mmCIF file of C-alpha atoms and ligand atoms in Angstrom:
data_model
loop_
_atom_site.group_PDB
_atom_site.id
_atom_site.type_symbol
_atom_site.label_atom_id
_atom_site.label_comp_id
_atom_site.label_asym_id
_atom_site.label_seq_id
_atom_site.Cartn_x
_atom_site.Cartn_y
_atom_site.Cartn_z
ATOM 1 C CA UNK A 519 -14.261 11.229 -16.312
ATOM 2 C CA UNK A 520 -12.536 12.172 -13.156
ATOM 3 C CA UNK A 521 -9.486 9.608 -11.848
ATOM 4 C CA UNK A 522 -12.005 8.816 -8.770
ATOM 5 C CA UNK A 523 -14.718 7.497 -11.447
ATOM 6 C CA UNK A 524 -11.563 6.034 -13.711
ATOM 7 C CA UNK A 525 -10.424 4.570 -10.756
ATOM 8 C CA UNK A 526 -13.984 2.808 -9.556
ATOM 9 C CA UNK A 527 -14.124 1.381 -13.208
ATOM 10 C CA UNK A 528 -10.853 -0.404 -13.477
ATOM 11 C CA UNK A 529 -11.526 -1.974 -10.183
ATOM 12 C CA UNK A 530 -15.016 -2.719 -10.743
ATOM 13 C CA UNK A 531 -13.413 -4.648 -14.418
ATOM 14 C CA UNK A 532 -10.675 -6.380 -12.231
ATOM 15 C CA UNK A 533 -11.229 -10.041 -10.408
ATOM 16 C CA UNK A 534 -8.167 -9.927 -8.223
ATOM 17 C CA UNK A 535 -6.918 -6.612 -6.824
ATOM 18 C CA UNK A 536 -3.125 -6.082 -5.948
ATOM 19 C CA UNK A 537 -2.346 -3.713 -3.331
ATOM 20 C CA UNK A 538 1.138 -2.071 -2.949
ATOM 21 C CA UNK A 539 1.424 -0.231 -0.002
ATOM 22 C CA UNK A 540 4.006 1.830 2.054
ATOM 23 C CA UNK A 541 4.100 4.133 5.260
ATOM 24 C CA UNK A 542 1.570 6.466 4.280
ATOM 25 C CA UNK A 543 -1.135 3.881 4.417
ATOM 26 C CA UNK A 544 0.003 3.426 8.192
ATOM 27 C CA UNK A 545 0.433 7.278 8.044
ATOM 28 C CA UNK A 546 -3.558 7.437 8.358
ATOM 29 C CA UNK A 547 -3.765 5.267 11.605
ATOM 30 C CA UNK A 548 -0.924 7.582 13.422
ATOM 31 C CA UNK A 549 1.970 5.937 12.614
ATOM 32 C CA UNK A 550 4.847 7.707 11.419
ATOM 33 C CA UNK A 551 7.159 6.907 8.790
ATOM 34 C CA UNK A 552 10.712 5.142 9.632
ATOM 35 C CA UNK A 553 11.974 8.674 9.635
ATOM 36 C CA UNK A 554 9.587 10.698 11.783
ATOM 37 C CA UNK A 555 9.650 7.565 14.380
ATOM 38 C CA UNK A 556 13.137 8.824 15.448
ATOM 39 C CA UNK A 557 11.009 11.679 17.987
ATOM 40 C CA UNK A 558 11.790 12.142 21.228
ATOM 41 C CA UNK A 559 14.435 9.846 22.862
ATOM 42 C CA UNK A 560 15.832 9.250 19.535
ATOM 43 C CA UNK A 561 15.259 12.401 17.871
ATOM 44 C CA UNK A 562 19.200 12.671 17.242
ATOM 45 C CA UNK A 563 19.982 9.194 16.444
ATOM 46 C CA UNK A 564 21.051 7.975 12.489
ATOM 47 C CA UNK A 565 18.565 5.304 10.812
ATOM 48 C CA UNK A 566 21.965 3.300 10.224
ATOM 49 C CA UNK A 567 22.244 3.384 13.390
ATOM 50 C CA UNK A 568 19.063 1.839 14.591
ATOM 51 C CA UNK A 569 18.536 -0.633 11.602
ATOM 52 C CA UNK A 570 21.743 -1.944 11.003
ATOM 53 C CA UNK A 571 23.739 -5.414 11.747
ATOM 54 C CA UNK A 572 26.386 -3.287 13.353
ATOM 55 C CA UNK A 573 24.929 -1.259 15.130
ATOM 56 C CA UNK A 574 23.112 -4.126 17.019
ATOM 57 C CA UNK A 575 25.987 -6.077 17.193
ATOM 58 C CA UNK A 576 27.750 -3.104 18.608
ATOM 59 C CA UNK A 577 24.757 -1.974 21.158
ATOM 60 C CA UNK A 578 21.397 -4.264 20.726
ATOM 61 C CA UNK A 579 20.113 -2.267 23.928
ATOM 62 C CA UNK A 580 18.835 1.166 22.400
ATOM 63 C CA UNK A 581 17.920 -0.950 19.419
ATOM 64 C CA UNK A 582 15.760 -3.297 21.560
ATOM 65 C CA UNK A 583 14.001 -0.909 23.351
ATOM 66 C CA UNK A 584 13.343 1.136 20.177
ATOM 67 C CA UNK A 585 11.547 -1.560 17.993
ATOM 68 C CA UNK A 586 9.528 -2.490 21.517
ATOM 69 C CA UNK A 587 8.398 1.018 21.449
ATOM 70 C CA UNK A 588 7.309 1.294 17.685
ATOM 71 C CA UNK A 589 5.875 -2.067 18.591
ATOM 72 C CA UNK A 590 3.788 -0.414 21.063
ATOM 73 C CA UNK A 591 2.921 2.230 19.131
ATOM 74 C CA UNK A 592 1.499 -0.309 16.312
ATOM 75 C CA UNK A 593 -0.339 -1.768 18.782
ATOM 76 C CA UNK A 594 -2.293 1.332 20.143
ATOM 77 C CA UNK A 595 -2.694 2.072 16.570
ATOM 78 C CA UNK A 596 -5.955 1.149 14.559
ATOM 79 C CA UNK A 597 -6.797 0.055 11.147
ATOM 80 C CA UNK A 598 -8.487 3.116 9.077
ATOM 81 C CA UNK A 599 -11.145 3.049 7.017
ATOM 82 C CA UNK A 600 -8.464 2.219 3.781
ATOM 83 C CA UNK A 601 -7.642 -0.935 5.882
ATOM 84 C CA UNK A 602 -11.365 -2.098 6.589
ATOM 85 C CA UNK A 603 -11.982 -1.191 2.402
ATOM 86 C CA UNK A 604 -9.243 -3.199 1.650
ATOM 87 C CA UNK A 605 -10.006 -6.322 3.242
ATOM 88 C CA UNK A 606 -13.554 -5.742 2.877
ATOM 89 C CA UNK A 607 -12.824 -5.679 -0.990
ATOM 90 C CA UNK A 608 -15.209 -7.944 -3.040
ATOM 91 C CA UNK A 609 -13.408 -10.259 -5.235
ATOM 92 C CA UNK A 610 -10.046 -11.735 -4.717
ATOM 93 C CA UNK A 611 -7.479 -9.046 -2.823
ATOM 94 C CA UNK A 612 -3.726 -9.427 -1.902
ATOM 95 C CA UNK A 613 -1.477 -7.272 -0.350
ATOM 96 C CA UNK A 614 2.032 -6.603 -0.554
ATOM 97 C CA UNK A 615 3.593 -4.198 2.503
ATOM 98 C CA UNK A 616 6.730 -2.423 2.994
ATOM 99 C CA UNK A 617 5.344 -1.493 6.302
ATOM 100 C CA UNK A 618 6.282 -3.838 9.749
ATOM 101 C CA UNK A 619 3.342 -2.993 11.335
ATOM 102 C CA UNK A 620 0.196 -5.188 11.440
ATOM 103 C CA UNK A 621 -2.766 -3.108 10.399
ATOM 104 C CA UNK A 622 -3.805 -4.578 7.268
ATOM 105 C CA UNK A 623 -4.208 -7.923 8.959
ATOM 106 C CA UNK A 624 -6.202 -6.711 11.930
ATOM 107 C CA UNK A 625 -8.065 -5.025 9.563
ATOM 108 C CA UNK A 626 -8.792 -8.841 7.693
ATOM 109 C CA UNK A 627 -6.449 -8.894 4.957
ATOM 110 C CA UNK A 628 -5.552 -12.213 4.691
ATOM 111 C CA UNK A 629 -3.134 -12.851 2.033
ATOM 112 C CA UNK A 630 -0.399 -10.137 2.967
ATOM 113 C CA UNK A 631 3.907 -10.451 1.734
ATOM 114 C CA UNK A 632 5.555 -8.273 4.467
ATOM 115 C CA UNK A 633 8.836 -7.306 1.911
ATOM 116 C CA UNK A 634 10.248 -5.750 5.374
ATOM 117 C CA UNK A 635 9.658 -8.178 8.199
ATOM 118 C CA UNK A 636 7.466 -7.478 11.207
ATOM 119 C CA UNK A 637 7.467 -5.706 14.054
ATOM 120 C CA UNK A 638 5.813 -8.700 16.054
ATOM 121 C CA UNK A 639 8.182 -11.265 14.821
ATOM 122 C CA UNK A 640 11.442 -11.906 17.148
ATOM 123 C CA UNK A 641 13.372 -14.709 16.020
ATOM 124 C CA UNK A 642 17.682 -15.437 17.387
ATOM 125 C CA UNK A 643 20.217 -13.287 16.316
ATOM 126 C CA UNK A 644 22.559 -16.441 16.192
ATOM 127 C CA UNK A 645 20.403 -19.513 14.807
ATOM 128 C CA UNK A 646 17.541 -17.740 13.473
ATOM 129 C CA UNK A 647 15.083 -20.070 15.686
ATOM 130 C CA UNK A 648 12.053 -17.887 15.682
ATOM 131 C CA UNK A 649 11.270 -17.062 19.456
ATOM 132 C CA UNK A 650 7.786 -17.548 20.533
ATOM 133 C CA UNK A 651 7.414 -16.479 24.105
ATOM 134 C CA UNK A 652 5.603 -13.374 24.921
ATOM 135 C CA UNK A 653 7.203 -10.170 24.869
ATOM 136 C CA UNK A 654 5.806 -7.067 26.823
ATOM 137 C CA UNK A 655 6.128 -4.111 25.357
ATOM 138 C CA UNK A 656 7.574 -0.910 27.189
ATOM 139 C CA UNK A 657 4.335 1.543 27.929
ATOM 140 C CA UNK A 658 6.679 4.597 27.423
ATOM 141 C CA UNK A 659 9.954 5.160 25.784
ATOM 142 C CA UNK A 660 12.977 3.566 26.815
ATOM 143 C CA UNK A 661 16.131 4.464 26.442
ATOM 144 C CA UNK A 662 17.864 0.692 26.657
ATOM 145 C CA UNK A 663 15.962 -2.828 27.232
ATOM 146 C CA UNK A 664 18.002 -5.995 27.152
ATOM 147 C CA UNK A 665 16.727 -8.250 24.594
ATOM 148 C CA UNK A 666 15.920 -11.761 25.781
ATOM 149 C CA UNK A 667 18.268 -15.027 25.091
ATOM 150 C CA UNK A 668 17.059 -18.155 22.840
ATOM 151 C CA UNK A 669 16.539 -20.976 24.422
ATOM 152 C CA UNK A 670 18.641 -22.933 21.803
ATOM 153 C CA UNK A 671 21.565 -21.393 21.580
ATOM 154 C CA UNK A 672 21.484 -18.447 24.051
ATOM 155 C CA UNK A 673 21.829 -16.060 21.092
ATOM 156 C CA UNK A 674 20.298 -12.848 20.994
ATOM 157 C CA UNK A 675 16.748 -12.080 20.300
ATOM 158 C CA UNK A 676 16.493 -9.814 17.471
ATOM 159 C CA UNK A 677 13.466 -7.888 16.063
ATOM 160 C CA UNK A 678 11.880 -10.059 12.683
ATOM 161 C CA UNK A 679 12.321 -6.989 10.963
ATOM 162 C CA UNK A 680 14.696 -6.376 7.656
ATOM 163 C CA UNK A 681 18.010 -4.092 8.585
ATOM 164 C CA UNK A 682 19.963 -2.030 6.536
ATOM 165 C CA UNK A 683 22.228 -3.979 4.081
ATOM 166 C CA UNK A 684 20.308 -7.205 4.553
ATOM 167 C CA UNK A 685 18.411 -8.852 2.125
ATOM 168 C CA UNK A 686 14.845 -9.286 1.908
ATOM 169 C CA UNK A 687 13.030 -12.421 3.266
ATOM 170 C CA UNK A 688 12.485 -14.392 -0.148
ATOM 171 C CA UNK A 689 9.396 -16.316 0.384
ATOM 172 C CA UNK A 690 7.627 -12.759 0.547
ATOM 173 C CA UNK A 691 9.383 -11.282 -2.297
ATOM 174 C CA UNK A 692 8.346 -14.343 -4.202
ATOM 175 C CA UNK A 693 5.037 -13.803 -3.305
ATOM 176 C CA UNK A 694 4.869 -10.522 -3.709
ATOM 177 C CA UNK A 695 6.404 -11.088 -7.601
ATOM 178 C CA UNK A 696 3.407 -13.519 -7.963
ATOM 179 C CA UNK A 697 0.539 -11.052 -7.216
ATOM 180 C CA UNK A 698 2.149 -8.270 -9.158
ATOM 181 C CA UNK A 699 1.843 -10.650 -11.955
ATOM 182 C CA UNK A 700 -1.606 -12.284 -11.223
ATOM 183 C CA UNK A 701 -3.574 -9.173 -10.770
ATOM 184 C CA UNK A 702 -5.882 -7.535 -13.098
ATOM 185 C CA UNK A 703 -5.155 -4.494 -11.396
ATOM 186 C CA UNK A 704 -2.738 -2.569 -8.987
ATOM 187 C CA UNK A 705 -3.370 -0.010 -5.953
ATOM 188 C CA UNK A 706 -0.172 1.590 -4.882
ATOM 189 C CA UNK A 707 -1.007 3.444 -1.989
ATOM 190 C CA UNK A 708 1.194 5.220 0.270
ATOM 191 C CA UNK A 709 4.485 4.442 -0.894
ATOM 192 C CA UNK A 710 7.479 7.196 -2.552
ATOM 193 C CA UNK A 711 8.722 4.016 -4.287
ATOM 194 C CA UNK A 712 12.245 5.480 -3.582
ATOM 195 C CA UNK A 713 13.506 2.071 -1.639
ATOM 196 C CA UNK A 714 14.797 -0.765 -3.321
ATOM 197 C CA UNK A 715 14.454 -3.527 -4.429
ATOM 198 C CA UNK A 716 10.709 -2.889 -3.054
ATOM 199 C CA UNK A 717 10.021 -0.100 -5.632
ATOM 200 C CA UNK A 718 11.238 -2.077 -8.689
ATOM 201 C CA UNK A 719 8.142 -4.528 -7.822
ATOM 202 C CA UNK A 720 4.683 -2.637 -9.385
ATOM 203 C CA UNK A 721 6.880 -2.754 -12.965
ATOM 204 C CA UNK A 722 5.870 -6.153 -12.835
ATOM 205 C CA UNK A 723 2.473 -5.179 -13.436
ATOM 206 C CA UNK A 724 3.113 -2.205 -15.477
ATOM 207 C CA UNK A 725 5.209 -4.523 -18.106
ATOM 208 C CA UNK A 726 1.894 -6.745 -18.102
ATOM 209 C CA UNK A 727 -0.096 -3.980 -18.836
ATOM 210 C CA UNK A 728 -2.157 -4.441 -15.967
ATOM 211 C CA UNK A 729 -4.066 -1.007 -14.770
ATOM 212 C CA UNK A 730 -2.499 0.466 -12.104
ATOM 213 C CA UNK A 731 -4.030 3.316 -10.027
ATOM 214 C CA UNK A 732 -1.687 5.111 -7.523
ATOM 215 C CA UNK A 733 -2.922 6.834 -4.340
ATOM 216 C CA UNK A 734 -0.833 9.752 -2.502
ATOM 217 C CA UNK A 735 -1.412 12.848 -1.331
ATOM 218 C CA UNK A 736 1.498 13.795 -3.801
ATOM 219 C CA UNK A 737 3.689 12.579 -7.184
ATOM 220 C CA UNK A 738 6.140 9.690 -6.474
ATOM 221 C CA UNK A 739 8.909 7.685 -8.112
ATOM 222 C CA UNK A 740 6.040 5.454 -9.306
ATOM 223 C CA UNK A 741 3.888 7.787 -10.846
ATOM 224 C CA UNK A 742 4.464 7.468 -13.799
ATOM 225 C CA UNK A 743 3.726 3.915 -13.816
ATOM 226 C CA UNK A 744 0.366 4.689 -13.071
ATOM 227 C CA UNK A 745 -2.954 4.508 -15.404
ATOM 228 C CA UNK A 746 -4.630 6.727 -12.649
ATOM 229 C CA UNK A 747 -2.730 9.362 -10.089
ATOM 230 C CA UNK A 748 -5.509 10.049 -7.319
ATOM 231 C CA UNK A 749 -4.047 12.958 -5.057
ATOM 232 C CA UNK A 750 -5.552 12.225 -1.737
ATOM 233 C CA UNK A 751 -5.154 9.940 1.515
ATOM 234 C CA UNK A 752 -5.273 6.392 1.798
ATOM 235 C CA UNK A 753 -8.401 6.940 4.726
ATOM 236 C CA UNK A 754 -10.267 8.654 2.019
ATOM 237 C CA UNK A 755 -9.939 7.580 -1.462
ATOM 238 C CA UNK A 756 -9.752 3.775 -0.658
ATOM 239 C CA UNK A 757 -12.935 3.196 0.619
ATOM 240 C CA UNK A 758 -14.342 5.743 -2.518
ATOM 241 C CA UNK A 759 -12.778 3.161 -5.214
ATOM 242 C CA UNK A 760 -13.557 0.251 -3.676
ATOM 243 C CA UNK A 761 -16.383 -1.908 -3.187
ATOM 244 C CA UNK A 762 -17.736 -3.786 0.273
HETATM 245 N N1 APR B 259 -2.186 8.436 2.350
HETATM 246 C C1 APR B 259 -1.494 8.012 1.266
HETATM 247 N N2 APR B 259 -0.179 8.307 1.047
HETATM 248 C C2 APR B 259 0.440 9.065 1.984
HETATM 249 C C3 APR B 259 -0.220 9.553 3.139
HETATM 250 C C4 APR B 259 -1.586 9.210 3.299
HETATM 251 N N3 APR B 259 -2.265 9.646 4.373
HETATM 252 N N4 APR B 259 0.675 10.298 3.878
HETATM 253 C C5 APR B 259 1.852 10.253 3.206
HETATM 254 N N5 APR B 259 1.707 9.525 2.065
HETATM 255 C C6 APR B 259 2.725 9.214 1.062
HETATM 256 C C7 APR B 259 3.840 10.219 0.972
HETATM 257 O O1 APR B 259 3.504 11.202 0.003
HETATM 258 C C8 APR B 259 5.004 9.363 0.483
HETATM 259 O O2 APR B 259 4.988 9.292 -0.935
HETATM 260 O O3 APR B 259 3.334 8.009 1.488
HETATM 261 C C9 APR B 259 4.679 7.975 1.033
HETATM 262 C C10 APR B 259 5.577 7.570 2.189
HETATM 263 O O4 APR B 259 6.883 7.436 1.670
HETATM 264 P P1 APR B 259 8.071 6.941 2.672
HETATM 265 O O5 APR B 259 7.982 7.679 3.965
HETATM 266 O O6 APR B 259 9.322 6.963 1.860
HETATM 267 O O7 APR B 259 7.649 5.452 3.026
HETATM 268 P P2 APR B 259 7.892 4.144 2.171
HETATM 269 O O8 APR B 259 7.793 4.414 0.703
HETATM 270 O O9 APR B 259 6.964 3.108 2.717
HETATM 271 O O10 APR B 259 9.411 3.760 2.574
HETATM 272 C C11 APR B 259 9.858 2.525 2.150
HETATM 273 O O11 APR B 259 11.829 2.853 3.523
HETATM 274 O O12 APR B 259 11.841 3.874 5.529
HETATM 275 C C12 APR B 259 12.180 2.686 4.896
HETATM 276 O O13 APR B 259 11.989 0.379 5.387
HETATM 277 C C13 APR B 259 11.317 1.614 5.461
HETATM 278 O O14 APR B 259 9.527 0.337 4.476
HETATM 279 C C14 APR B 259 10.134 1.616 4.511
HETATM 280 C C15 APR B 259 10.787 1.942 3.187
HETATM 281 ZN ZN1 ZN B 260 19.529 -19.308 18.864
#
């Protein structure tokens, strides 16, 4: 049988679906990975030094403008077919994302644990008040913005998205710990499963002996973990192994 047909099975068996995804789902809607999102202006520029405490307590400026930007970027992006099969999904479906963007909930996910923030959440720098007023986005590439101040405590505004060195928001890794656990089966899609602790999370499953089917265009850190290795893109195999 081949792993497409392996694949349709164990999902047609399964009553709640757990999806694992990284940049490579996003990949498919035009949005590159943390690392190829340094083109252009930032071409040169260190991920420490765009994702770091220090570096935005050192300079928030280039920072600032730089999550805007990727913020517009997510914005003109749009969900792909993997996103629409995914929340079309019959059956109970969660989703936990390493990505900041917000594709799988325009798409209609619902119940989605962001592991590394958001790219539309702002909250203070100082007093963590999340900050609700609008925020327009740059239409082109800037090389500095000044980030707003909270009303509060006139602290920074920072973006709501996980830096280097800081720890991940808990009520999502909890929730993400829960459907690893409650699934009767697993989609990793997208992800190299080389950043931690994110890609210690679909062992979970695998010590439950859940099924878990893995698809990416190539092998990962978290093949091996997988019942079924499909070698394709998220846009194409999702909406094959799923059902509306
Ligand atoms: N469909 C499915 N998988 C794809 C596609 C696609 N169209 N294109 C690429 N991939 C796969 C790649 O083969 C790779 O295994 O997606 C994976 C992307 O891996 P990374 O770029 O390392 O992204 P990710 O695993 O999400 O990184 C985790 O690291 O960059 C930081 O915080 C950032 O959340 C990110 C974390
Ligand atoms: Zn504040």
């Amino acid at each position: 049988m081949d792993t497409v047909a392996q694949a349709r099975e164990i999902i047609h068996d399964a009553s709640h679906v757990h999806f694992f995804t990284g940049a490579g789902m996003s990949a498919d809607s035009g949005l590159d990975t943390f690392r190829d999102a340094r083109t252009g202006l930032w071409e040169k520029v260190n991920p420490q030094d765009m994702a770091s405490v220090e570096a935005w307590q050192r300079d928030p400026e280039p920072m600032w403008a730089w999550y805007l930007w990727r913020a517009r970027l997510a914005r003109r992006a749009v969900p792909h077919a993997g996103h629409e099969a995914i929340a079309k999904h019959s059956g109970k479906v969660t989703v936990t994302t390493q990505n900041i963007d917000d594709l799988h909930e325009r798409a209609g996910s619902g119940e989605v644990a962001h592991l590394h923030g958001s790219l539309f959440a702002f909250r203070c720098s100082s007093c963590h008040t999340p900050y609700s007023r609008e925020i327009e986005l740059p239409e082109s590439p800037t090389p500095r913005l000044a980030p707003p101040e909270c009303e509060k405590c006139s602290g920074l505004i920072r973006p709501g998205v996980v830096w280097f060195g800081e720890s991940l928001p808990q009520d999502q890794w909890e929730k993400a710990e829960e459907y690893m656990s409650a699934a009767d089966a697993v989609v990793i899609v997208g992800t190299s499963g080389s950043v931690w602790p994110a890609a210690g999370l679909p062992t979970i499953a695998h010590r439950a002996k859940i099924p878990i089917i893995e698809v990416s265009p190539q092998r990962t850190d978290l093949s091996d973990l997988a019942t079924v290795h499909i070698t394709n893109k998220a846009v194409y195999s999702l909406p094959e192994i799923l059902f509306p």
